[in-house]
Tab-separated table of C-alpha atoms in Angstrom:
chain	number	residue	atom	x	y	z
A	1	UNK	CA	44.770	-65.142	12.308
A	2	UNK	CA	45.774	-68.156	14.307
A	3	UNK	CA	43.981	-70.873	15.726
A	4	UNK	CA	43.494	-71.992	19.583
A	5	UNK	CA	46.600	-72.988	19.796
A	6	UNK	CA	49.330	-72.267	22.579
A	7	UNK	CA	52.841	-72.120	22.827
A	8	UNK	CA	55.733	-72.184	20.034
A	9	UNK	CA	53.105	-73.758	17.942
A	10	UNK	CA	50.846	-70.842	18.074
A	11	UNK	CA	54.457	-68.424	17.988
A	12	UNK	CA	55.392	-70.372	14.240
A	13	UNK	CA	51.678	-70.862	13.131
A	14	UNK	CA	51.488	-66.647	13.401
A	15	UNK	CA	54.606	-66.245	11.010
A	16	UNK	CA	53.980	-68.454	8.870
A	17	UNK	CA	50.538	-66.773	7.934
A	18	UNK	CA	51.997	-63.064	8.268
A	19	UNK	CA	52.012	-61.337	5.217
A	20	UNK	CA	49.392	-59.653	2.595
A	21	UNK	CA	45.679	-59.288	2.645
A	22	UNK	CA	43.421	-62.092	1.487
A	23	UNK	CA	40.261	-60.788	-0.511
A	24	UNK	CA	37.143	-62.369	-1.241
A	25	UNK	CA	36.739	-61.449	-5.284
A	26	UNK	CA	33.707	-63.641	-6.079
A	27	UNK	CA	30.658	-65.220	-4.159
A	28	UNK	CA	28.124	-67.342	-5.310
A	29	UNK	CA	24.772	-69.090	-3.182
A	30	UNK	CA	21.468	-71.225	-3.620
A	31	UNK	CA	19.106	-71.081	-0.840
A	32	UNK	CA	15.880	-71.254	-0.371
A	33	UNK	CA	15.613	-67.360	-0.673
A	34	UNK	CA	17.372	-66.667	-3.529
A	35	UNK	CA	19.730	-68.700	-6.421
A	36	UNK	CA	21.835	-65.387	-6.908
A	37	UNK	CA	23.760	-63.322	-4.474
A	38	UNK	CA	21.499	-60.590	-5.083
A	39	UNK	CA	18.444	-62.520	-5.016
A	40	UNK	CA	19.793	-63.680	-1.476
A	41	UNK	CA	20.571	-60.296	-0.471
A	42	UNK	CA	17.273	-58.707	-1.372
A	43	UNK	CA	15.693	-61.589	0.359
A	44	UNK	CA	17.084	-60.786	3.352
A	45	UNK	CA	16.702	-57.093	3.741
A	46	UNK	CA	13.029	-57.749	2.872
A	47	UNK	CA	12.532	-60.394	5.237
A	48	UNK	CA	11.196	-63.324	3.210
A	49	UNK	CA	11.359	-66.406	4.559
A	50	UNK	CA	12.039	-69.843	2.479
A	51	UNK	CA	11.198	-72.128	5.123
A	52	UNK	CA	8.166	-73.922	4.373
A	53	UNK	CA	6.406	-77.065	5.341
A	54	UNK	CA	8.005	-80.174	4.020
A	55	UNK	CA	5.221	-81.996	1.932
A	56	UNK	CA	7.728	-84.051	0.091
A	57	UNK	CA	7.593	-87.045	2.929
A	58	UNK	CA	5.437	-88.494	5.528
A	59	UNK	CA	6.738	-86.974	8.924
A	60	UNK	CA	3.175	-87.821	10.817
A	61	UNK	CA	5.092	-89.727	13.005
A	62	UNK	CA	7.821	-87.170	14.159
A	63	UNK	CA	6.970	-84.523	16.674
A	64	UNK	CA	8.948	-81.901	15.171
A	65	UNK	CA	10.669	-81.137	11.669
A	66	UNK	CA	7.841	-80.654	9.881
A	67	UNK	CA	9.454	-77.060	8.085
A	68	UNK	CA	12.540	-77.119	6.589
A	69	UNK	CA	14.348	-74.296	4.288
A	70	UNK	CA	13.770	-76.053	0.947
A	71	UNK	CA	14.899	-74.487	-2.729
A	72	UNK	CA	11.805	-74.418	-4.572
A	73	UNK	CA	11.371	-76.152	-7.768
A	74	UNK	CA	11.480	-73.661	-10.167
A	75	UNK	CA	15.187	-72.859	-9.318
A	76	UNK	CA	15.750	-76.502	-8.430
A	77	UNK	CA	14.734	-77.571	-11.458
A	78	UNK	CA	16.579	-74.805	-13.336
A	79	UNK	CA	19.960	-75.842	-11.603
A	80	UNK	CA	19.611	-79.840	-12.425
A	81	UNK	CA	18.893	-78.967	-16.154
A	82	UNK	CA	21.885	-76.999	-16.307
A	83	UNK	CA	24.425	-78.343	-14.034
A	84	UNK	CA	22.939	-81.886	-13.382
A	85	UNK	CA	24.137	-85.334	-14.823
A	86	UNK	CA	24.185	-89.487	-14.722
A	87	UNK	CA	26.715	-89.142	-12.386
A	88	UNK	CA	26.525	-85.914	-10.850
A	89	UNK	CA	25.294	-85.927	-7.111
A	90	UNK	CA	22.395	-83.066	-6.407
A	91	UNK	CA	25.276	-81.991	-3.600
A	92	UNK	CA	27.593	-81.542	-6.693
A	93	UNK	CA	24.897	-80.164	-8.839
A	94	UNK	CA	24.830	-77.401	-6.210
A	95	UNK	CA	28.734	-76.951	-5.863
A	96	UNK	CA	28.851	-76.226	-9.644
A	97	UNK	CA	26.153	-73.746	-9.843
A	98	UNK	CA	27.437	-72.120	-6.666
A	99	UNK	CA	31.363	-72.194	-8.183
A	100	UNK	CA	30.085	-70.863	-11.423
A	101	UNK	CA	28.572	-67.990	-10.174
A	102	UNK	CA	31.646	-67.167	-8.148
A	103	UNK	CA	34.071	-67.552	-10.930
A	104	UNK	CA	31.950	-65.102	-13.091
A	105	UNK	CA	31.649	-62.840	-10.106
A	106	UNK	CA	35.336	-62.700	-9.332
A	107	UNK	CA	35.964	-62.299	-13.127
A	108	UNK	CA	37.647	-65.693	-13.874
A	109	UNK	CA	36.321	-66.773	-17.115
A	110	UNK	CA	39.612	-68.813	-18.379
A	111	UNK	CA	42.758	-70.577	-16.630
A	112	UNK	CA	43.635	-68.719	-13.592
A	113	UNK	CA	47.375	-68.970	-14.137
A	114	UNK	CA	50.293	-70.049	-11.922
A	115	UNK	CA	51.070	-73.433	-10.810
A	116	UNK	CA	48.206	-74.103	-8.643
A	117	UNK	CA	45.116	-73.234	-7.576
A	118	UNK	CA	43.543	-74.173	-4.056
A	119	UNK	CA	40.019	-75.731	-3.586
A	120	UNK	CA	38.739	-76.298	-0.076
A	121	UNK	CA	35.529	-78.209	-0.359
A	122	UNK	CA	32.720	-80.126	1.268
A	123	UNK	CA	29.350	-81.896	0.233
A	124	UNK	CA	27.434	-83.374	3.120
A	125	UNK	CA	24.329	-85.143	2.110
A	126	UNK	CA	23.199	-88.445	4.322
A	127	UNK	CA	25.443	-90.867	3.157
A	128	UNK	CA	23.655	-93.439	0.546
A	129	UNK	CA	19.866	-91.162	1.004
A	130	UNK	CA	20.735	-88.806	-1.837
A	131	UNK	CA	18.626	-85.622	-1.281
A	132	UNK	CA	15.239	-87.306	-1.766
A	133	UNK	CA	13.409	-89.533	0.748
A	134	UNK	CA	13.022	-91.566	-2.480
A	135	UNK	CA	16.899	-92.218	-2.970
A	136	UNK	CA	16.636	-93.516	0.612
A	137	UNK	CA	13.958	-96.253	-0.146
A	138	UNK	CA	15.607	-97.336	-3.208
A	139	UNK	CA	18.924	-97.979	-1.457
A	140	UNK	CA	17.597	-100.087	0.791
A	141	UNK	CA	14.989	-101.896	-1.443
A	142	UNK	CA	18.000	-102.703	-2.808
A	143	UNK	CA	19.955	-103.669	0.173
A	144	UNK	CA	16.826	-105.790	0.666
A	145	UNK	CA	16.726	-107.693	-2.416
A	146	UNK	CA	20.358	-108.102	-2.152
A	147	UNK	CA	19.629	-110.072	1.341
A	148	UNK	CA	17.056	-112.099	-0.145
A	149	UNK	CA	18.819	-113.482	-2.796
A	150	UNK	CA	22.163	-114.080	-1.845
A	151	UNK	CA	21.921	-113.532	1.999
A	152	UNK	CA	25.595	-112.878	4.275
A	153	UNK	CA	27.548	-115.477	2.423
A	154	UNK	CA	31.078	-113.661	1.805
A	155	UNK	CA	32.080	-114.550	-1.395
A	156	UNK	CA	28.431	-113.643	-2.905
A	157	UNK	CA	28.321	-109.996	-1.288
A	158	UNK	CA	31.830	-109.633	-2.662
A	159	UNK	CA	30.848	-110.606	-6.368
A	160	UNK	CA	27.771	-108.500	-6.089
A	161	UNK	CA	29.896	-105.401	-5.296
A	162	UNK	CA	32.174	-106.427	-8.120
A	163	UNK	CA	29.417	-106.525	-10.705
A	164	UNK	CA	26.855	-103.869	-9.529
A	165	UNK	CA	27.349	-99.844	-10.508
A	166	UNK	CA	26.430	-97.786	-7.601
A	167	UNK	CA	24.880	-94.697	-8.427
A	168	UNK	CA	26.865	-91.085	-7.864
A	169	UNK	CA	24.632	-90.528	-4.912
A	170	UNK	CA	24.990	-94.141	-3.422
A	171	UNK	CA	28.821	-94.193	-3.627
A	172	UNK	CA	30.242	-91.180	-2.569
A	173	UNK	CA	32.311	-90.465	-5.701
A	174	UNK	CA	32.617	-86.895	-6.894
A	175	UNK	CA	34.418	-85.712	-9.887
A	176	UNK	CA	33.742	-82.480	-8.715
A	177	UNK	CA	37.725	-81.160	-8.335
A	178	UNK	CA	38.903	-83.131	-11.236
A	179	UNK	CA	36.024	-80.637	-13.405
A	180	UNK	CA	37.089	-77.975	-11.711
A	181	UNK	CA	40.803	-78.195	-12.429
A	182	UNK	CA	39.877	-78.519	-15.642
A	183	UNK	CA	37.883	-75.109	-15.695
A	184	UNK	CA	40.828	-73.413	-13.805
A	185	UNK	CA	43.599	-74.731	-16.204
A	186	UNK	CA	45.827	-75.676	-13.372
A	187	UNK	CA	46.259	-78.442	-10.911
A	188	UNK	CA	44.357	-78.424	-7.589
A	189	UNK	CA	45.881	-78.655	-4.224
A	190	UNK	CA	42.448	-79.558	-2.746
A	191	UNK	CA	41.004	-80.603	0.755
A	192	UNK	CA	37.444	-81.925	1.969
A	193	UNK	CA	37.001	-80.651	5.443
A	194	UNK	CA	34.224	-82.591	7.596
A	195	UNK	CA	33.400	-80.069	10.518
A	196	UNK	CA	29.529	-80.259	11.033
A	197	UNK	CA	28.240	-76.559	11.251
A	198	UNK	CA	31.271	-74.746	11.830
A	199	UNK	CA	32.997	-76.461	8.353
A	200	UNK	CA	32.208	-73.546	5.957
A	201	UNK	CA	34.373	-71.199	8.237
A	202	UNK	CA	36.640	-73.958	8.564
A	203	UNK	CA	37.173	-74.045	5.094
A	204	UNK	CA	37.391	-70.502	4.415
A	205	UNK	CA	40.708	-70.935	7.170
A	206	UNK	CA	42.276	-73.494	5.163
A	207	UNK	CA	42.309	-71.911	1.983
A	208	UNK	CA	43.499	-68.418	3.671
A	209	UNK	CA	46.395	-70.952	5.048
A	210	UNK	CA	47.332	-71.927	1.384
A	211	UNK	CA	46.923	-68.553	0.076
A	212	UNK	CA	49.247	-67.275	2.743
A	213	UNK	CA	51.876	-70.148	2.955
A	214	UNK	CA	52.223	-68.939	-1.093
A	215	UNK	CA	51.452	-72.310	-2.127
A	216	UNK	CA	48.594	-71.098	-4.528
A	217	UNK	CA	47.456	-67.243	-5.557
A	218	UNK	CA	43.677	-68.289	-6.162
A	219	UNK	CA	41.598	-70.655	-3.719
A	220	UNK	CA	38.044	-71.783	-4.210
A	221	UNK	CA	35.462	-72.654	-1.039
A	222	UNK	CA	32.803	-74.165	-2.066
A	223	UNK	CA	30.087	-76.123	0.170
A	224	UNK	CA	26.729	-77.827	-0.619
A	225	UNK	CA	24.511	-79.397	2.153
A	226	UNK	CA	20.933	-81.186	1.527
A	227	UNK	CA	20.301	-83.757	3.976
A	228	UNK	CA	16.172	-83.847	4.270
A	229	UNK	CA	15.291	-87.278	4.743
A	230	UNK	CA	13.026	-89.000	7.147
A	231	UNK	CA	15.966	-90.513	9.152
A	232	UNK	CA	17.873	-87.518	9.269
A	233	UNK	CA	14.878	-85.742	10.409
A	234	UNK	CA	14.104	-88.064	12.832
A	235	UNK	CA	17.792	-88.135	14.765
A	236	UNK	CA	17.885	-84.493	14.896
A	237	UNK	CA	14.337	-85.159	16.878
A	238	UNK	CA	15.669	-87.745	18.839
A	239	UNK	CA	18.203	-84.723	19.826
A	240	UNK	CA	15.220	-82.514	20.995
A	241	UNK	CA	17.145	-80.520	18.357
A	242	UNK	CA	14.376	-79.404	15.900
A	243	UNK	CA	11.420	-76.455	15.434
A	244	UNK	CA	8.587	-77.448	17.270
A	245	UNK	CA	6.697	-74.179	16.072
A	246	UNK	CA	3.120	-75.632	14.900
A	247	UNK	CA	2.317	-71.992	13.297
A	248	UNK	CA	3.347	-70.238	10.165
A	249	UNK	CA	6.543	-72.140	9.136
A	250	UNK	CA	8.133	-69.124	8.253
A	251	UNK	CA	8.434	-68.030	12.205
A	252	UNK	CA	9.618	-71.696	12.571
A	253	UNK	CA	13.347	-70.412	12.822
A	254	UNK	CA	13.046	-67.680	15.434
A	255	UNK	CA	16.789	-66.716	16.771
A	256	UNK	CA	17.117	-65.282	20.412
A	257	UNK	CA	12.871	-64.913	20.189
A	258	UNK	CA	11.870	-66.034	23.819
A	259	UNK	CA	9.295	-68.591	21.877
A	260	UNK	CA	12.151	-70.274	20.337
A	261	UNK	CA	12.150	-74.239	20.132
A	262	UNK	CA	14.829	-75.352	17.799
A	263	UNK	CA	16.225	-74.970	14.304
A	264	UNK	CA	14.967	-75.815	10.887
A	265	UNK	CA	16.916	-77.774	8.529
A	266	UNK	CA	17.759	-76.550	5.078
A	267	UNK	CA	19.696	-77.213	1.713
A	268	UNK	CA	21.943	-74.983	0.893
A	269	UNK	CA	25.282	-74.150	-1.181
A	270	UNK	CA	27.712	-71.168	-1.356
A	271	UNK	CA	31.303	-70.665	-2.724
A	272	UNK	CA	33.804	-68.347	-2.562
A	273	UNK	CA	37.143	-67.279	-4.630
A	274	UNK	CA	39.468	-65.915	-2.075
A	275	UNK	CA	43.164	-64.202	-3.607
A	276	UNK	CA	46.153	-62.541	-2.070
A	277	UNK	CA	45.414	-59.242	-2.595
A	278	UNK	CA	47.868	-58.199	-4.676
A	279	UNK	CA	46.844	-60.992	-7.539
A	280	UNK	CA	43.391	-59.361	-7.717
A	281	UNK	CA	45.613	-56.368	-7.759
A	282	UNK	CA	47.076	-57.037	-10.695
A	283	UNK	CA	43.876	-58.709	-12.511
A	284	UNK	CA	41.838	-55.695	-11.887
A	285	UNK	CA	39.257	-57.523	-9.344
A	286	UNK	CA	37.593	-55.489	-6.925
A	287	UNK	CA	36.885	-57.104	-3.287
A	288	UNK	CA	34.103	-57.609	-1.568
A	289	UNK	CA	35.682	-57.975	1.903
A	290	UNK	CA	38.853	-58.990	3.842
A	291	UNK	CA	39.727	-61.816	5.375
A	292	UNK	CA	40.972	-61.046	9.179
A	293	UNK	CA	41.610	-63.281	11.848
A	294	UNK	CA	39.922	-66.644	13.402
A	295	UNK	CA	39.450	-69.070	16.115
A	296	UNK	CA	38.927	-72.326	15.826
A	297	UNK	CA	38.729	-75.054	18.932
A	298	UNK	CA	37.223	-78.274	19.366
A	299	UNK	CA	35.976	-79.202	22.952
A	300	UNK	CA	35.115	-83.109	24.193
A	301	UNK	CA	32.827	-81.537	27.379
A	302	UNK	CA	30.073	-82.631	25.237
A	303	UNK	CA	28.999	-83.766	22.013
A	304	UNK	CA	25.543	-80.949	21.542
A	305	UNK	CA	25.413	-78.670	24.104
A	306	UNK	CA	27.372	-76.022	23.605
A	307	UNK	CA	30.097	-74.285	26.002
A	308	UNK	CA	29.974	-70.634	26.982
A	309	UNK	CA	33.540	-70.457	27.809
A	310	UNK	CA	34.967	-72.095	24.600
A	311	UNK	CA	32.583	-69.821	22.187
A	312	UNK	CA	34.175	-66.653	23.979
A	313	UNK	CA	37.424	-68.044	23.241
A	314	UNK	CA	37.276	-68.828	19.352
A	315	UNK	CA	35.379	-64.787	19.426
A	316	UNK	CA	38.360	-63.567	21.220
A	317	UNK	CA	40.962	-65.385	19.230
A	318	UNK	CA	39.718	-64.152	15.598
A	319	UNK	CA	39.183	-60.153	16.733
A	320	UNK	CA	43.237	-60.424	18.633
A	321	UNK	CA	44.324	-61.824	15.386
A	322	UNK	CA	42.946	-59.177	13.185
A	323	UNK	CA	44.618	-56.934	15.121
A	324	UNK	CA	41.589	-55.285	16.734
A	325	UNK	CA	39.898	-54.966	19.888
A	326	UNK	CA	36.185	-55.874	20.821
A	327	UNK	CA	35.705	-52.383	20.382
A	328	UNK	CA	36.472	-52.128	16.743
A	329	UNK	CA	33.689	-54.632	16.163
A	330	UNK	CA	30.992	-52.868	14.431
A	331	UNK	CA	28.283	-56.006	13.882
A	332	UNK	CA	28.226	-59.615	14.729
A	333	UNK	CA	26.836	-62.313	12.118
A	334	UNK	CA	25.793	-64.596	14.991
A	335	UNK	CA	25.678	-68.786	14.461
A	336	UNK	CA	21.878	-67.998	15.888
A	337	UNK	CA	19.984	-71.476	15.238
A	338	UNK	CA	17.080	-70.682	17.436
A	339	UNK	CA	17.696	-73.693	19.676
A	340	UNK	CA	17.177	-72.417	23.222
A	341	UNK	CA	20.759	-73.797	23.816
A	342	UNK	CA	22.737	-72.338	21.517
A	343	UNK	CA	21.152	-69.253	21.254
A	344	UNK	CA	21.491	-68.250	24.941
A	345	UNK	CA	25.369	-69.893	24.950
A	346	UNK	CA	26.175	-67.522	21.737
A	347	UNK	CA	24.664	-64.553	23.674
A	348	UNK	CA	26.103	-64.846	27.110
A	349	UNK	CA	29.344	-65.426	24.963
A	350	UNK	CA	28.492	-61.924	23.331
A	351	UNK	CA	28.462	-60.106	26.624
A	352	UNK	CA	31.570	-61.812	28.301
A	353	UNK	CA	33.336	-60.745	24.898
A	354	UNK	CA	31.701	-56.801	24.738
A	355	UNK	CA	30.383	-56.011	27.812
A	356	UNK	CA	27.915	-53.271	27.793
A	357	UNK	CA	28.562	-52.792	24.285
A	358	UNK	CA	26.213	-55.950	23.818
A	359	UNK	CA	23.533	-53.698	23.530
A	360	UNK	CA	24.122	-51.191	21.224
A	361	UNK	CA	26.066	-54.332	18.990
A	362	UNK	CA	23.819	-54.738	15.989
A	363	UNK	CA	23.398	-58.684	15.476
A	364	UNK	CA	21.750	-60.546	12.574
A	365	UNK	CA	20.814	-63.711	11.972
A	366	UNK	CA	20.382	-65.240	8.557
A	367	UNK	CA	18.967	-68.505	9.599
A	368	UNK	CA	15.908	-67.275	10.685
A	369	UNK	CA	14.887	-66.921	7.263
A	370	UNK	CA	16.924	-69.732	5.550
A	371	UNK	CA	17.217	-72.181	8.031
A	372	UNK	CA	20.245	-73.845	9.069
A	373	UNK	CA	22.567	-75.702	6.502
A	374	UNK	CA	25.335	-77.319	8.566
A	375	UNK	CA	28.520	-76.500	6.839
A	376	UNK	CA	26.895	-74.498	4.183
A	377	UNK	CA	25.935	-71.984	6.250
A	378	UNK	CA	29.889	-70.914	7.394
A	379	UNK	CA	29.579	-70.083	3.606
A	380	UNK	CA	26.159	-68.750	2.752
A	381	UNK	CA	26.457	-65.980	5.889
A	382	UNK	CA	29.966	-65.328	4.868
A	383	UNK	CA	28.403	-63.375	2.012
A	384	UNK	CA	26.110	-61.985	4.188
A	385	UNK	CA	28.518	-60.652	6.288
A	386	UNK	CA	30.709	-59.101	3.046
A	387	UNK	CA	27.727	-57.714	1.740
A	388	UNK	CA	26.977	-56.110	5.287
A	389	UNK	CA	30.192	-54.687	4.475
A	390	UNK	CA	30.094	-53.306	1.155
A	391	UNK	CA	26.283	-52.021	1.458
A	392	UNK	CA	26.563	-50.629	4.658
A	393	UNK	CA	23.040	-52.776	5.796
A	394	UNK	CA	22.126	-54.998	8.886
A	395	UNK	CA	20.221	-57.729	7.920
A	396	UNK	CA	16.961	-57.436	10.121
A	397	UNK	CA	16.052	-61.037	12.182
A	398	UNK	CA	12.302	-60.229	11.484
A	399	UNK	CA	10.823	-63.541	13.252
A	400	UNK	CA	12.355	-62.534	17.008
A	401	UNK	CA	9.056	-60.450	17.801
A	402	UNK	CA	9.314	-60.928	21.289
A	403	UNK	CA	12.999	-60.598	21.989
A	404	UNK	CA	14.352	-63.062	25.196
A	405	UNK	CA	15.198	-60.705	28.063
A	406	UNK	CA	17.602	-63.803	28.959
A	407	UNK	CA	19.835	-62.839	25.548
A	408	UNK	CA	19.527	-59.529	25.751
A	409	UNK	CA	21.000	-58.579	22.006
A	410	UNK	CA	20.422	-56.285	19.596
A	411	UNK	CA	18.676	-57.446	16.725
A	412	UNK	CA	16.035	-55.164	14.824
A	413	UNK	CA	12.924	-55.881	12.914
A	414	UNK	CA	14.016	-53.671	9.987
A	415	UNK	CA	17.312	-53.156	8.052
A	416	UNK	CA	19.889	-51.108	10.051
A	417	UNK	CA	21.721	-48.891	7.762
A	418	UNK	CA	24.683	-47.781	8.822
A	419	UNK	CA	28.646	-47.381	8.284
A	420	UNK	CA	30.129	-50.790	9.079
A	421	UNK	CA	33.964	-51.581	8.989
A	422	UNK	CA	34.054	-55.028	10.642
A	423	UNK	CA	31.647	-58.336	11.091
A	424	UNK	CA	32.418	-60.928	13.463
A	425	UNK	CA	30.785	-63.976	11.811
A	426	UNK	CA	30.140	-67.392	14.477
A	427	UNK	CA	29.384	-70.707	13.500
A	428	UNK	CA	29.260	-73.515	15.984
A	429	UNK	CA	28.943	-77.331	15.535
A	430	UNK	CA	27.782	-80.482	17.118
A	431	UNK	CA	30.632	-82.868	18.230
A	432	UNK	CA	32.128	-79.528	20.203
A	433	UNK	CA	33.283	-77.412	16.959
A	434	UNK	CA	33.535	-74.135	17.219
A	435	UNK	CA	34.705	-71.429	14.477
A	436	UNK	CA	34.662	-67.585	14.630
A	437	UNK	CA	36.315	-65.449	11.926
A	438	UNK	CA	36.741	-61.640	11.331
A	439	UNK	CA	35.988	-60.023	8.115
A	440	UNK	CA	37.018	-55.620	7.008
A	441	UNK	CA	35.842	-53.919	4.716
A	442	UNK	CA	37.917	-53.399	1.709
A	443	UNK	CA	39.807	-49.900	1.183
A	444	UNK	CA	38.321	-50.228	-2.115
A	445	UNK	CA	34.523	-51.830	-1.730
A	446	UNK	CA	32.849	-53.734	-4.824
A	447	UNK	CA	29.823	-51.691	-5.944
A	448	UNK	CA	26.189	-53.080	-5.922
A	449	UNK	CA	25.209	-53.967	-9.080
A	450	UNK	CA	22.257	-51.989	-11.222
A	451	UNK	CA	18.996	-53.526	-10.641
């Protein structure tokens, strides 16, 4: 349960986050294979893809990013009608459809009580774009007009600023934790946390640290990514970071597959309501998995490519800190973004971490059907990985068809059902993040619903 730190730092860090059991109580997601958790989780045992190819802009001048994991418009259109506004952001559209379906999960329907309640949040969108390549031209049509008619002279700009409204998307305002305060009856202590891909397990840390410092007894995560715009698209390319499949797009995002060629962007959101176990005790709540231990580093040898030696690490650090062993590990949620570097980094990792267990280690990837959503994804997988738990199901990786001899994991074209106690869940980021994190299953698991 401690970071990647050394020392007395790492000796006070551990006591201070001693104590009782954090539970996840309520999940929520909307992806591009399902709006519901159990949309999501059907989706995945099934094997349906929601990448598809993005007709929504002119990429004819890219040479990759042509697919992307996209929410289709019936449930896009269904979640702006009923959590959309003037001055709502589609990235906080998201986080209050993904909230609200945690909150009814976890059984929350009124003030939560106490004197606080956590949040631990993050929208990432690109910057002034909003989530259309449509917001993007407006902005700077009307950074272009602006130019014409009152050019770089100071005092101008300034007045213009003064007298113009920016739109929610163009401004970077969000209401979003004063609304939720409001739902939860109680002040926030709240954070935004900025960590590329590994942020939604990054965030899931932080509000295990509140819940365990005893500053709050209820903490929401809640993450929202959509960033599919031409420029976006286009640096990721630059990167030589992006799908250059030319089949089906739903084999775009191939994890481990020897025919890999990079990852497919998606939008994305997912929340969580984590609680000290014995406040979900007393409420009544069931769980659907418990938090163990992490690792979390950040490495300067480079700001893409990922480092073998620093992903074994941040594994290592979250199964010591649950108290386990690399034995005890039943299943690994891997990071798996079907670039050819981070997919073979992640794997060599695997074996330096469990040996000759590697093979028999079930691993699943979720981003082979949803493509990847940056911080979102921490998130998204997260309740994966409890459901994994609760079900007793692998999620199958059904695009790697031709499995690379130089990763050498297990992954399986069909669910893998089977008794599962613990999921190691990875998520790695660009600018050298790295985040692992250990999740148990409950004493007492949360049913599956009747369908």
């Amino acid at each position: 349960m401690t970071d990647t730190v050394t020392g007395a730092a790492a000796d006070a860090l551990t006591d201070a986050l001693t104590g009782e059991d954090i539970v996840i109580t309520g999940m929520g997601v909307v992806t591009p294979i399902g709006a519901t958790v159990e949309d999501f989780w059907a989706a995945n045992l099934a094997g349906r893809s929601g990448v598809v190819a993005e007709d929504r802009m002119d990429l004819g001048g890219l040479p990759c990013g042509w697919a992307a994991g996209l929410i289709p418009e019936d449930i896009r259109k269904e979640v702006a009608e009923r959590w959309g506004g003037p001055d709502r952001t589609w990235g906080d559209t998201l986080l209050h459809s993904v909230v609200d379906q945690a909150l009814t999960d976890a059984g929350i329907t009124g003030p939560v009580g106490g004197e606080a309640a956590g949040l631990v949040w993050s929208r990432v969108w690109p910057g002034p774009s909003g989530s259309f390549p449509q917001d993007y031209a407006v902005h700077f049509g009307e950074l272009g007009r602006r130019y014409r008619r009152i050019g770089n002279e100071p005092a101008a700009v300034l007045e213009n600023l003064r007298s113009r409204r920016l739109s929610a998307e163009a401004s970077d305002h969000s209401a979003f934790p004063v609304e939720l305060a409001g739902r939860l009856g109680v002040p926030l202590i709240a954070s935004r946390v900025e960590a590329t891909c590994s942020g939604g397990l990054r965030s899931i840390a932080e509000a295990v640290r509140l819940l365990r410092l005893g500053r709050v007894e209820v903490a929401v995560v809640a993450v929202s990514v959509s960033r599919n715009t031409q420029y976006v698209l286009s640096q990721y390319g630059q990167l030589m970071a992006l799908s250059r499949w030319k089949g089906d797009p739903a084999l775009s995002s191939m994890p481990f597959d020897r025919r890999r060629s990079g990852m497919v962007i998606n939008e994305s959101a997912g929340a969580l309501v984590l609680e000290t176990a014995g406040h979900a005790a007393r409420r009544g709540a069931g769980s659907h998995a418990v938090v163990g231990g992490w690792g979390l580093a950040v490495d300067t040898t480079h700001i893409t490519a990922p480092q073998v030696g620093m992903v074994e690490r941040v594994m290592r650090t979250a199964i010591a800190g649950s108290g386990l062993t690399p034995d005890d590990i039943d299943t690994v949620n891997a990071h798996g973004t079907s670039t050819k570097l981070n997919d073979i980094t992640e794997a060599r990792a695997l074996h330096r971490v469990f040996g000759e267990r590697t093979a028999e280690l079930d691993v699943c990837a979720v981003k082979s059907l949803t493509g990847h959503g940056s911080a979102a994804s921490g998130v998204v997988e997260t309740v994966a990985a409890a459901l994994t738990l609760t079900r007793g199901v692998v999620p199958p990786v059904v695009t790697c068809t031709e499995p690379d001899p130089a990763c050498a994991v297990k992954t399986s074209l069909t669910p893998v059902v089977r008794p599962v106690a613990t999921v190691l869940k990875n998520s790695f980021g660009f600018g050298g993040q790295y985040a692992s994190m250990v999740f148990k299953r409950p004493a007492q698991p949360r049913q599956a619903p009747v369908r």
